[in-house]
Amino acid sequence: MDNKIVFCQSCGMPLLDKESLGTNEDGTPNPQYCAYCFQKGDFTADLTMDEMIETCVPFMMQGHPELSSRQAHEMMRLVLSSLKRWKKNN
């Protein structure tokens, strides 16, 4: 991977190395999605954007303890609404 940080287009997680990448149907790495969101060419969970926000907020708060729950929710909504998986739902 190059020096530019790429983010999962489903959950917003930084894709920092090949191990964090999801996989295509043929097992090759998928550079757009993380291993938690995308495996074997399909999403690992059928979630709404609101459900994804609820899933991601605890991780956001763990990484950013200065955020309140409300701030983490608002940030996740802003981030997710800009990602490929969720743009069609806005």
Coordinates of C-alpha atoms in Angstrom, one line a residue:
M1 CA 0.0 0.0 0.0
D2 CA 1.2 3.5 -0.6
N3 CA 1.6 6.4 1.9
K4 CA -1.9 7.7 1.3
I5 CA -4.3 6.5 4.0
V6 CA -7.3 4.8 2.5
F7 CA -10.5 4.2 4.5
C8 CA -13.0 1.3 4.3
Q9 CA -15.9 2.5 2.2
S10 CA -18.3 0.8 4.5
C11 CA -17.2 1.6 8.1
G12 CA -14.5 4.2 7.7
M13 CA -11.7 2.2 9.3
P14 CA -8.2 3.1 8.0
L15 CA -6.9 0.4 5.7
L16 CA -3.3 0.5 6.8
D17 CA -2.0 -2.8 5.5
K18 CA -2.9 -5.8 3.3
E19 CA -4.1 -7.8 6.3
S20 CA -6.9 -5.2 6.9
L21 CA -8.3 -5.5 3.4
G22 CA -11.5 -7.4 2.7
T23 CA -11.5 -10.1 -0.1
N24 CA -13.1 -10.5 -3.5
E25 CA -15.0 -13.6 -4.4
D26 CA -11.8 -15.1 -5.8
G27 CA -9.9 -14.4 -2.6
T28 CA -7.9 -11.5 -3.9
P29 CA -7.7 -8.4 -1.7
N30 CA -10.4 -5.7 -2.2
P31 CA -8.8 -2.3 -1.7
Q32 CA -12.1 -0.5 -0.9
Y33 CA -13.3 -2.5 2.1
C34 CA -11.9 -3.8 5.3
A35 CA -11.8 -7.5 6.3
Y36 CA -14.5 -6.8 9.0
C37 CA -17.0 -5.5 6.4
F38 CA -16.3 -7.5 3.2
Q39 CA -15.3 -11.1 2.7
K40 CA -15.4 -13.4 -0.4
G41 CA -17.0 -10.6 -2.5
D42 CA -19.9 -9.7 -0.2
F43 CA -20.6 -7.7 2.8
T44 CA -20.3 -9.6 6.1
A45 CA -23.5 -8.1 7.5
D46 CA -26.7 -6.7 6.0
L47 CA -26.9 -3.5 8.0
T48 CA -28.6 -0.1 7.5
M49 CA -26.4 2.9 7.9
D50 CA -27.9 3.6 11.3
E51 CA -27.1 0.0 12.4
M52 CA -23.5 0.5 11.1
I53 CA -23.3 3.7 13.2
E54 CA -24.3 1.9 16.3
T55 CA -21.7 -0.8 15.5
C56 CA -18.9 1.7 15.0
V57 CA -19.6 4.2 17.8
P58 CA -18.0 2.1 20.5
F59 CA -14.8 1.8 18.4
M60 CA -14.8 5.5 17.7
M61 CA -15.1 6.3 21.4
Q62 CA -12.4 3.8 22.3
G63 CA -10.0 5.5 19.8
H64 CA -11.2 9.0 20.8
P65 CA -12.0 9.0 24.5
E66 CA -12.4 12.8 24.4
L67 CA -15.7 12.4 22.4
S68 CA -19.1 12.1 24.0
S69 CA -21.4 9.4 22.8
R70 CA -23.4 12.1 21.0
Q71 CA -20.3 13.5 19.3
A72 CA -19.2 10.0 18.2
H73 CA -22.7 9.4 16.7
E74 CA -22.6 12.7 14.8
M75 CA -19.1 12.1 13.6
M76 CA -19.9 8.5 12.4
R77 CA -23.1 9.8 10.6
L78 CA -21.0 12.4 8.8
V79 CA -18.2 10.0 7.9
L80 CA -20.5 7.1 6.8
S81 CA -22.7 9.4 4.6
S82 CA -19.6 10.2 2.5
L83 CA -18.6 6.5 1.9
K84 CA -19.4 4.5 -1.2
R85 CA -21.6 1.9 0.5
W86 CA -23.9 4.5 2.0
K87 CA -24.0 7.3 -0.6
K88 CA -26.9 5.7 -2.5
N89 CA -29.0 5.8 0.7
N90 CA -28.7 9.5 1.3

